[in-house]
């Protein structure tokens, strides 16, 4: 896949409230084919809720999401959700299944691939993330970084049009973070369409086409990494980036 101006995902004026707390307050963004966009912001600003609203794991209270121009609705949700893969921060692998079976399962049940075809594709994607030699291990036999790479392979095997990453390295020890970031950089360089919630400065600087900074349930500013890291327009963005870049260099 290569980058283009063709719009894959459009988020229009999303609102989400839990009780009296407004988590999202009118969030809009677009994602074009082959684009890698990173969403940053302090804890509690609505970043993960945004991803969950996009694929309707948590249905938004207002606003809409369009995939290739078609709105996600209760009637179209199941058919369209298969095109929006989700990589969770806590891996979400089935612990009683071997890695190969975790990667095959969605292909068999949702895409209706034969066992042979699903196995072939699973091995291709495990090779892609450097886990072909762990195909017949159980998740408990893998490191956290390997489990997350297995979950990425599972997402890729479903032929998604976009992958949502929800803080994919936050559950990992620092020494395991790099192996997951390396895979994500590879996917970005290959033109995978990605929306990533992450504080990984190195990934954001080198692999993201655009940074989106959120605060208080809204998008404060967005732009290319070179602009946002060097010259953010808002004081809130400056303060946040100062903290995370200091943590990276510490």
PDB file of C-alpha atoms in Angstrom:
ATOM      1  CA  UNK A   1       0.000   0.000   0.000  1.00  0.00           C
ATOM      2  CA  UNK A   2       1.112   3.553  -0.675  1.00  0.00           C
ATOM      3  CA  UNK A   3      -0.020   6.902   0.650  1.00  0.00           C
ATOM      4  CA  UNK A   4      -2.690   8.769  -1.265  1.00  0.00           C
ATOM      5  CA  UNK A   5      -5.221  11.542  -0.764  1.00  0.00           C
ATOM      6  CA  UNK A   6      -8.042   8.994  -0.763  1.00  0.00           C
ATOM      7  CA  UNK A   7      -9.988   9.255   2.474  1.00  0.00           C
ATOM      8  CA  UNK A   8     -10.363   5.980   4.379  1.00  0.00           C
ATOM      9  CA  UNK A   9     -11.765   7.093   7.723  1.00  0.00           C
ATOM     10  CA  UNK A  10     -13.751  10.175   8.681  1.00  0.00           C
ATOM     11  CA  UNK A  11     -14.785  11.048  12.219  1.00  0.00           C
ATOM     12  CA  UNK A  12     -17.407  13.777  12.446  1.00  0.00           C
ATOM     13  CA  UNK A  13     -18.212  15.651  15.658  1.00  0.00           C
ATOM     14  CA  UNK A  14     -18.026  12.681  18.044  1.00  0.00           C
ATOM     15  CA  UNK A  15     -19.437  13.152  21.530  1.00  0.00           C
ATOM     16  CA  UNK A  16     -19.308  10.648  24.373  1.00  0.00           C
ATOM     17  CA  UNK A  17     -20.449  11.099  27.949  1.00  0.00           C
ATOM     18  CA  UNK A  18     -20.250   8.802  30.956  1.00  0.00           C
ATOM     19  CA  UNK A  19     -22.767  10.079  33.475  1.00  0.00           C
ATOM     20  CA  UNK A  20     -21.993  13.748  34.080  1.00  0.00           C
ATOM     21  CA  UNK A  21     -18.529  13.493  32.574  1.00  0.00           C
ATOM     22  CA  UNK A  22     -18.152  14.543  28.929  1.00  0.00           C
ATOM     23  CA  UNK A  23     -15.224  12.458  27.639  1.00  0.00           C
ATOM     24  CA  UNK A  24     -15.413  13.511  23.983  1.00  0.00           C
ATOM     25  CA  UNK A  25     -16.689  16.964  23.088  1.00  0.00           C
ATOM     26  CA  UNK A  26     -16.963  17.211  19.331  1.00  0.00           C
ATOM     27  CA  UNK A  27     -13.929  15.388  17.910  1.00  0.00           C
ATOM     28  CA  UNK A  28     -13.464  15.374  14.135  1.00  0.00           C
ATOM     29  CA  UNK A  29     -10.568  13.997  12.084  1.00  0.00           C
ATOM     30  CA  UNK A  30      -9.811  12.202   8.842  1.00  0.00           C
ATOM     31  CA  UNK A  31      -7.369   9.483   7.874  1.00  0.00           C
ATOM     32  CA  UNK A  32      -6.235   9.012   4.285  1.00  0.00           C
ATOM     33  CA  UNK A  33      -4.991   5.798   2.725  1.00  0.00           C
ATOM     34  CA  UNK A  34      -1.504   4.912   3.919  1.00  0.00           C
ATOM     35  CA  UNK A  35      -1.446   7.614   6.588  1.00  0.00           C
ATOM     36  CA  UNK A  36      -0.096   7.024  10.099  1.00  0.00           C
ATOM     37  CA  UNK A  37      -1.611   9.445  12.585  1.00  0.00           C
ATOM     38  CA  UNK A  38      -0.636   9.553  16.281  1.00  0.00           C
ATOM     39  CA  UNK A  39      -2.991  10.840  18.968  1.00  0.00           C
ATOM     40  CA  UNK A  40      -1.275  12.240  22.065  1.00  0.00           C
ATOM     41  CA  UNK A  41      -2.452  13.849  25.292  1.00  0.00           C
ATOM     42  CA  UNK A  42      -2.510  13.384  29.043  1.00  0.00           C
ATOM     43  CA  UNK A  43      -4.396  10.539  30.703  1.00  0.00           C
ATOM     44  CA  UNK A  44      -8.136  11.087  30.790  1.00  0.00           C
ATOM     45  CA  UNK A  45      -8.326  13.336  27.737  1.00  0.00           C
ATOM     46  CA  UNK A  46     -10.474  10.901  25.728  1.00  0.00           C
ATOM     47  CA  UNK A  47      -7.859   9.291  23.461  1.00  0.00           C
ATOM     48  CA  UNK A  48      -8.789   5.654  24.103  1.00  0.00           C
ATOM     49  CA  UNK A  49     -12.483   6.519  24.172  1.00  0.00           C
ATOM     50  CA  UNK A  50     -12.057   8.053  20.725  1.00  0.00           C
ATOM     51  CA  UNK A  51     -10.736   4.759  19.332  1.00  0.00           C
ATOM     52  CA  UNK A  52     -13.484   2.758  21.021  1.00  0.00           C
ATOM     53  CA  UNK A  53     -16.115   5.099  19.597  1.00  0.00           C
ATOM     54  CA  UNK A  54     -14.634   4.847  16.113  1.00  0.00           C
ATOM     55  CA  UNK A  55     -15.292   1.111  15.874  1.00  0.00           C
ATOM     56  CA  UNK A  56     -18.327   1.336  18.182  1.00  0.00           C
ATOM     57  CA  UNK A  57     -16.952  -0.789  21.015  1.00  0.00           C
ATOM     58  CA  UNK A  58     -18.379   2.184  22.915  1.00  0.00           C
ATOM     59  CA  UNK A  59     -21.049   3.720  20.665  1.00  0.00           C
ATOM     60  CA  UNK A  60     -20.796   7.526  20.505  1.00  0.00           C
ATOM     61  CA  UNK A  61     -23.658   9.605  21.873  1.00  0.00           C
ATOM     62  CA  UNK A  62     -23.554  11.918  18.863  1.00  0.00           C
ATOM     63  CA  UNK A  63     -21.599  12.332  15.654  1.00  0.00           C
ATOM     64  CA  UNK A  64     -20.734   9.685  13.113  1.00  0.00           C
ATOM     65  CA  UNK A  65     -17.906   7.578  11.707  1.00  0.00           C
ATOM     66  CA  UNK A  66     -17.527   6.869   7.994  1.00  0.00           C
ATOM     67  CA  UNK A  67     -15.332   4.178   6.444  1.00  0.00           C
ATOM     68  CA  UNK A  68     -14.593   4.876   2.788  1.00  0.00           C
ATOM     69  CA  UNK A  69     -17.597   7.181   2.751  1.00  0.00           C
ATOM     70  CA  UNK A  70     -20.029   4.694   4.288  1.00  0.00           C
ATOM     71  CA  UNK A  71     -21.357   5.463   7.792  1.00  0.00           C
ATOM     72  CA  UNK A  72     -21.097   2.901  10.561  1.00  0.00           C
ATOM     73  CA  UNK A  73     -24.657   2.242  11.724  1.00  0.00           C
ATOM     74  CA  UNK A  74     -26.256  -0.577  13.723  1.00  0.00           C
ATOM     75  CA  UNK A  75     -27.255  -2.150  10.401  1.00  0.00           C
ATOM     76  CA  UNK A  76     -23.784  -1.994   8.852  1.00  0.00           C
ATOM     77  CA  UNK A  77     -21.648  -2.354  11.972  1.00  0.00           C
ATOM     78  CA  UNK A  78     -20.772  -6.056  11.826  1.00  0.00           C
ATOM     79  CA  UNK A  79     -19.937  -5.971   8.131  1.00  0.00           C
ATOM     80  CA  UNK A  80     -17.824  -2.820   8.415  1.00  0.00           C
ATOM     81  CA  UNK A  81     -16.096  -3.470  11.734  1.00  0.00           C
ATOM     82  CA  UNK A  82     -14.087  -6.311  10.188  1.00  0.00           C
ATOM     83  CA  UNK A  83     -12.298  -3.637   8.135  1.00  0.00           C
ATOM     84  CA  UNK A  84     -11.263  -1.705  11.269  1.00  0.00           C
ATOM     85  CA  UNK A  85      -8.757  -3.762  13.259  1.00  0.00           C
ATOM     86  CA  UNK A  86      -8.067  -2.950  16.906  1.00  0.00           C
ATOM     87  CA  UNK A  87      -4.805  -3.609  18.758  1.00  0.00           C
ATOM     88  CA  UNK A  88      -5.405  -3.349  22.508  1.00  0.00           C
ATOM     89  CA  UNK A  89      -2.910  -2.292  25.148  1.00  0.00           C
ATOM     90  CA  UNK A  90      -3.388  -5.568  27.050  1.00  0.00           C
ATOM     91  CA  UNK A  91      -2.992  -7.863  23.977  1.00  0.00           C
ATOM     92  CA  UNK A  92      -6.427  -9.605  24.276  1.00  0.00           C
ATOM     93  CA  UNK A  93      -5.082 -12.952  23.100  1.00  0.00           C
ATOM     94  CA  UNK A  94      -6.997 -16.116  23.936  1.00  0.00           C
ATOM     95  CA  UNK A  95      -4.765 -17.698  26.554  1.00  0.00           C
ATOM     96  CA  UNK A  96      -6.049 -21.245  25.917  1.00  0.00           C
ATOM     97  CA  UNK A  97      -5.144 -21.074  22.219  1.00  0.00           C
ATOM     98  CA  UNK A  98      -1.727 -21.283  20.635  1.00  0.00           C
ATOM     99  CA  UNK A  99      -0.470 -18.218  18.770  1.00  0.00           C
ATOM    100  CA  UNK A 100      -1.235 -19.765  15.380  1.00  0.00           C
ATOM    101  CA  UNK A 101      -4.822 -20.419  16.482  1.00  0.00           C
ATOM    102  CA  UNK A 102      -5.224 -16.882  17.783  1.00  0.00           C
ATOM    103  CA  UNK A 103      -4.220 -15.567  14.366  1.00  0.00           C
ATOM    104  CA  UNK A 104      -6.376 -18.082  12.481  1.00  0.00           C
ATOM    105  CA  UNK A 105      -9.559 -17.714  14.507  1.00  0.00           C
ATOM    106  CA  UNK A 106     -10.953 -14.483  13.044  1.00  0.00           C
ATOM    107  CA  UNK A 107     -10.030 -15.542   9.544  1.00  0.00           C
ATOM    108  CA  UNK A 108     -11.961 -18.777   9.936  1.00  0.00           C
ATOM    109  CA  UNK A 109     -15.028 -17.384  11.698  1.00  0.00           C
ATOM    110  CA  UNK A 110     -15.413 -13.990  10.048  1.00  0.00           C
ATOM    111  CA  UNK A 111     -13.641 -14.205   6.700  1.00  0.00           C
ATOM    112  CA  UNK A 112     -14.677 -17.880   6.246  1.00  0.00           C
ATOM    113  CA  UNK A 113     -11.221 -18.884   5.022  1.00  0.00           C
ATOM    114  CA  UNK A 114     -10.349 -22.553   4.847  1.00  0.00           C
ATOM    115  CA  UNK A 115      -8.055 -23.883   7.544  1.00  0.00           C
ATOM    116  CA  UNK A 116      -5.232 -24.218   5.031  1.00  0.00           C
ATOM    117  CA  UNK A 117      -5.661 -20.657   3.740  1.00  0.00           C
ATOM    118  CA  UNK A 118      -5.962 -19.245   7.260  1.00  0.00           C
ATOM    119  CA  UNK A 119      -2.859 -21.141   8.347  1.00  0.00           C
ATOM    120  CA  UNK A 120      -0.861 -19.883   5.376  1.00  0.00           C
ATOM    121  CA  UNK A 121      -1.880 -16.287   6.019  1.00  0.00           C
ATOM    122  CA  UNK A 122      -1.257 -16.599   9.755  1.00  0.00           C
ATOM    123  CA  UNK A 123       2.274 -17.825   9.146  1.00  0.00           C
ATOM    124  CA  UNK A 124       2.900 -14.984   6.670  1.00  0.00           C
ATOM    125  CA  UNK A 125       1.880 -12.388   9.241  1.00  0.00           C
ATOM    126  CA  UNK A 126       3.762 -14.070  12.094  1.00  0.00           C
ATOM    127  CA  UNK A 127       6.841 -14.032   9.886  1.00  0.00           C
ATOM    128  CA  UNK A 128       6.202 -10.358   9.207  1.00  0.00           C
ATOM    129  CA  UNK A 129       6.296  -9.531  12.919  1.00  0.00           C
ATOM    130  CA  UNK A 130       9.197 -11.873  13.669  1.00  0.00           C
ATOM    131  CA  UNK A 131       7.226 -14.608  15.431  1.00  0.00           C
ATOM    132  CA  UNK A 132       7.100 -17.495  12.971  1.00  0.00           C
ATOM    133  CA  UNK A 133       9.179 -19.596  15.376  1.00  0.00           C
ATOM    134  CA  UNK A 134       6.642 -19.001  18.160  1.00  0.00           C
ATOM    135  CA  UNK A 135       3.544 -20.050  16.187  1.00  0.00           C
ATOM    136  CA  UNK A 136       2.883 -23.119  18.351  1.00  0.00           C
ATOM    137  CA  UNK A 137       3.550 -21.461  21.704  1.00  0.00           C
ATOM    138  CA  UNK A 138       0.794 -20.393  24.084  1.00  0.00           C
ATOM    139  CA  UNK A 139       0.559 -16.690  25.026  1.00  0.00           C
ATOM    140  CA  UNK A 140       1.813 -17.422  28.554  1.00  0.00           C
ATOM    141  CA  UNK A 141       5.048 -18.727  27.021  1.00  0.00           C
ATOM    142  CA  UNK A 142       5.713 -15.385  25.307  1.00  0.00           C
ATOM    143  CA  UNK A 143       7.071 -12.093  26.578  1.00  0.00           C
ATOM    144  CA  UNK A 144       4.738  -9.110  26.628  1.00  0.00           C
ATOM    145  CA  UNK A 145       6.395  -7.730  23.506  1.00  0.00           C
ATOM    146  CA  UNK A 146       5.914 -11.031  21.697  1.00  0.00           C
ATOM    147  CA  UNK A 147       2.265 -11.179  22.763  1.00  0.00           C
ATOM    148  CA  UNK A 148       1.675  -7.701  21.396  1.00  0.00           C
ATOM    149  CA  UNK A 149       3.384  -8.598  18.125  1.00  0.00           C
ATOM    150  CA  UNK A 150       1.125 -11.663  17.927  1.00  0.00           C
ATOM    151  CA  UNK A 151      -1.911  -9.415  18.361  1.00  0.00           C
ATOM    152  CA  UNK A 152      -0.620  -7.204  15.536  1.00  0.00           C
ATOM    153  CA  UNK A 153      -0.226 -10.290  13.317  1.00  0.00           C
ATOM    154  CA  UNK A 154      -3.814 -11.254  14.162  1.00  0.00           C
ATOM    155  CA  UNK A 155      -5.008  -7.795  13.115  1.00  0.00           C
ATOM    156  CA  UNK A 156      -3.036  -7.861   9.859  1.00  0.00           C
ATOM    157  CA  UNK A 157      -4.373 -11.287   8.899  1.00  0.00           C
ATOM    158  CA  UNK A 158      -7.884  -9.822   8.712  1.00  0.00           C
ATOM    159  CA  UNK A 159      -6.949  -7.545   5.770  1.00  0.00           C
ATOM    160  CA  UNK A 160      -8.058  -4.367   7.554  1.00  0.00           C
ATOM    161  CA  UNK A 161      -8.465  -1.043   5.822  1.00  0.00           C
ATOM    162  CA  UNK A 162      -7.309   0.727   8.994  1.00  0.00           C
ATOM    163  CA  UNK A 163      -5.736  -0.419  12.258  1.00  0.00           C
ATOM    164  CA  UNK A 164      -6.456   1.342  15.552  1.00  0.00           C
ATOM    165  CA  UNK A 165      -3.666   1.008  18.138  1.00  0.00           C
ATOM    166  CA  UNK A 166      -4.638   1.833  21.728  1.00  0.00           C
ATOM    167  CA  UNK A 167      -1.380   2.581  23.596  1.00  0.00           C
ATOM    168  CA  UNK A 168       0.151  -0.675  22.310  1.00  0.00           C
ATOM    169  CA  UNK A 169       3.322  -0.381  24.421  1.00  0.00           C
ATOM    170  CA  UNK A 170       1.871   0.921  27.698  1.00  0.00           C
ATOM    171  CA  UNK A 171       1.694  -2.544  29.291  1.00  0.00           C
ATOM    172  CA  UNK A 172       5.285  -3.392  28.353  1.00  0.00           C
ATOM    173  CA  UNK A 173       8.557  -3.045  30.180  1.00  0.00           C
ATOM    174  CA  UNK A 174      10.812  -0.452  28.513  1.00  0.00           C
ATOM    175  CA  UNK A 175      13.164  -3.090  27.106  1.00  0.00           C
ATOM    176  CA  UNK A 176      10.259  -4.788  25.291  1.00  0.00           C
ATOM    177  CA  UNK A 177       8.753  -1.602  23.898  1.00  0.00           C
ATOM    178  CA  UNK A 178      11.332  -1.294  21.138  1.00  0.00           C
ATOM    179  CA  UNK A 179      10.431  -4.543  19.404  1.00  0.00           C
ATOM    180  CA  UNK A 180       6.779  -3.488  19.090  1.00  0.00           C
ATOM    181  CA  UNK A 181       7.676   0.031  17.944  1.00  0.00           C
ATOM    182  CA  UNK A 182       9.973  -1.464  15.298  1.00  0.00           C
ATOM    183  CA  UNK A 183       7.090  -3.506  13.875  1.00  0.00           C
ATOM    184  CA  UNK A 184       4.811  -0.464  13.883  1.00  0.00           C
ATOM    185  CA  UNK A 185       7.439   1.643  12.095  1.00  0.00           C
ATOM    186  CA  UNK A 186       7.738  -1.095   9.506  1.00  0.00           C
ATOM    187  CA  UNK A 187       3.978  -1.100   8.948  1.00  0.00           C
ATOM    188  CA  UNK A 188       3.931   2.686   8.620  1.00  0.00           C
ATOM    189  CA  UNK A 189       6.744   2.559   6.063  1.00  0.00           C
ATOM    190  CA  UNK A 190       4.786  -0.046   4.095  1.00  0.00           C
ATOM    191  CA  UNK A 191       1.768   2.273   3.940  1.00  0.00           C
ATOM    192  CA  UNK A 192      -0.563   0.686   6.472  1.00  0.00           C
ATOM    193  CA  UNK A 193      -3.351   3.099   7.409  1.00  0.00           C
ATOM    194  CA  UNK A 194      -2.981   3.551  11.175  1.00  0.00           C
ATOM    195  CA  UNK A 195      -4.485   5.642  13.962  1.00  0.00           C
ATOM    196  CA  UNK A 196      -2.259   5.250  17.013  1.00  0.00           C
ATOM    197  CA  UNK A 197      -2.802   6.432  20.576  1.00  0.00           C
ATOM    198  CA  UNK A 198       0.729   6.505  21.962  1.00  0.00           C
ATOM    199  CA  UNK A 199       3.313   8.529  23.872  1.00  0.00           C
ATOM    200  CA  UNK A 200       6.193   6.877  22.035  1.00  0.00           C
ATOM    201  CA  UNK A 201       8.079   9.992  20.966  1.00  0.00           C
ATOM    202  CA  UNK A 202      10.473   8.107  18.710  1.00  0.00           C
ATOM    203  CA  UNK A 203       7.630   6.524  16.747  1.00  0.00           C
ATOM    204  CA  UNK A 204       5.728   9.804  16.565  1.00  0.00           C
ATOM    205  CA  UNK A 205       8.755  11.720  15.308  1.00  0.00           C
ATOM    206  CA  UNK A 206       9.884   9.245  12.683  1.00  0.00           C
ATOM    207  CA  UNK A 207       6.833   7.317  11.517  1.00  0.00           C
ATOM    208  CA  UNK A 208       3.790   9.560  11.990  1.00  0.00           C
ATOM    209  CA  UNK A 209       2.510  11.721   9.155  1.00  0.00           C
ATOM    210  CA  UNK A 210       0.555  13.831  11.621  1.00  0.00           C
ATOM    211  CA  UNK A 211       0.289  14.325  15.376  1.00  0.00           C
ATOM    212  CA  UNK A 212      -3.088  15.041  16.974  1.00  0.00           C
ATOM    213  CA  UNK A 213      -2.922  16.580  20.455  1.00  0.00           C
ATOM    214  CA  UNK A 214      -6.039  16.154  22.597  1.00  0.00           C
ATOM    215  CA  UNK A 215      -6.939  17.802  25.873  1.00  0.00           C
ATOM    216  CA  UNK A 216     -10.233  17.776  27.744  1.00  0.00           C
ATOM    217  CA  UNK A 217     -12.055  15.709  25.145  1.00  0.00           C
ATOM    218  CA  UNK A 218     -11.226  17.981  22.208  1.00  0.00           C
ATOM    219  CA  UNK A 219      -8.461  18.296  19.618  1.00  0.00           C
ATOM    220  CA  UNK A 220      -6.311  21.249  20.631  1.00  0.00           C
ATOM    221  CA  UNK A 221      -4.035  21.187  17.594  1.00  0.00           C
ATOM    222  CA  UNK A 222      -2.658  18.883  14.954  1.00  0.00           C
ATOM    223  CA  UNK A 223       0.094  18.939  12.395  1.00  0.00           C
ATOM    224  CA  UNK A 224       3.219  17.166  11.112  1.00  0.00           C
ATOM    225  CA  UNK A 225       5.701  16.009  13.783  1.00  0.00           C
ATOM    226  CA  UNK A 226       8.339  18.476  12.591  1.00  0.00           C
ATOM    227  CA  UNK A 227       5.969  21.360  13.315  1.00  0.00           C
ATOM    228  CA  UNK A 228       4.341  20.137  16.501  1.00  0.00           C
ATOM    229  CA  UNK A 229       7.539  19.089  18.246  1.00  0.00           C
ATOM    230  CA  UNK A 230       9.528  22.134  17.162  1.00  0.00           C
ATOM    231  CA  UNK A 231       6.918  24.863  17.409  1.00  0.00           C
ATOM    232  CA  UNK A 232       3.580  23.909  19.003  1.00  0.00           C
ATOM    233  CA  UNK A 233       1.027  26.686  18.819  1.00  0.00           C
ATOM    234  CA  UNK A 234      -0.666  26.140  22.186  1.00  0.00           C
ATOM    235  CA  UNK A 235       0.804  26.369  25.666  1.00  0.00           C
ATOM    236  CA  UNK A 236      -0.943  23.157  26.742  1.00  0.00           C
ATOM    237  CA  UNK A 237       0.730  21.285  23.878  1.00  0.00           C
ATOM    238  CA  UNK A 238       4.104  22.812  24.704  1.00  0.00           C
ATOM    239  CA  UNK A 239       3.847  21.767  28.341  1.00  0.00           C
ATOM    240  CA  UNK A 240       2.846  18.201  27.462  1.00  0.00           C
ATOM    241  CA  UNK A 241       5.557  17.713  24.833  1.00  0.00           C
ATOM    242  CA  UNK A 242       8.169  19.137  27.186  1.00  0.00           C
ATOM    243  CA  UNK A 243       7.291  16.475  29.755  1.00  0.00           C
ATOM    244  CA  UNK A 244       7.265  13.493  27.411  1.00  0.00           C
ATOM    245  CA  UNK A 245      10.425  14.506  25.529  1.00  0.00           C
ATOM    246  CA  UNK A 246      12.178  14.969  28.879  1.00  0.00           C
ATOM    247  CA  UNK A 247      11.057  11.482  29.942  1.00  0.00           C
ATOM    248  CA  UNK A 248      12.389  10.066  26.673  1.00  0.00           C
ATOM    249  CA  UNK A 249      15.826  11.591  27.197  1.00  0.00           C
ATOM    250  CA  UNK A 250      16.012  10.777  30.923  1.00  0.00           C
TER     251      UNK A 250
END
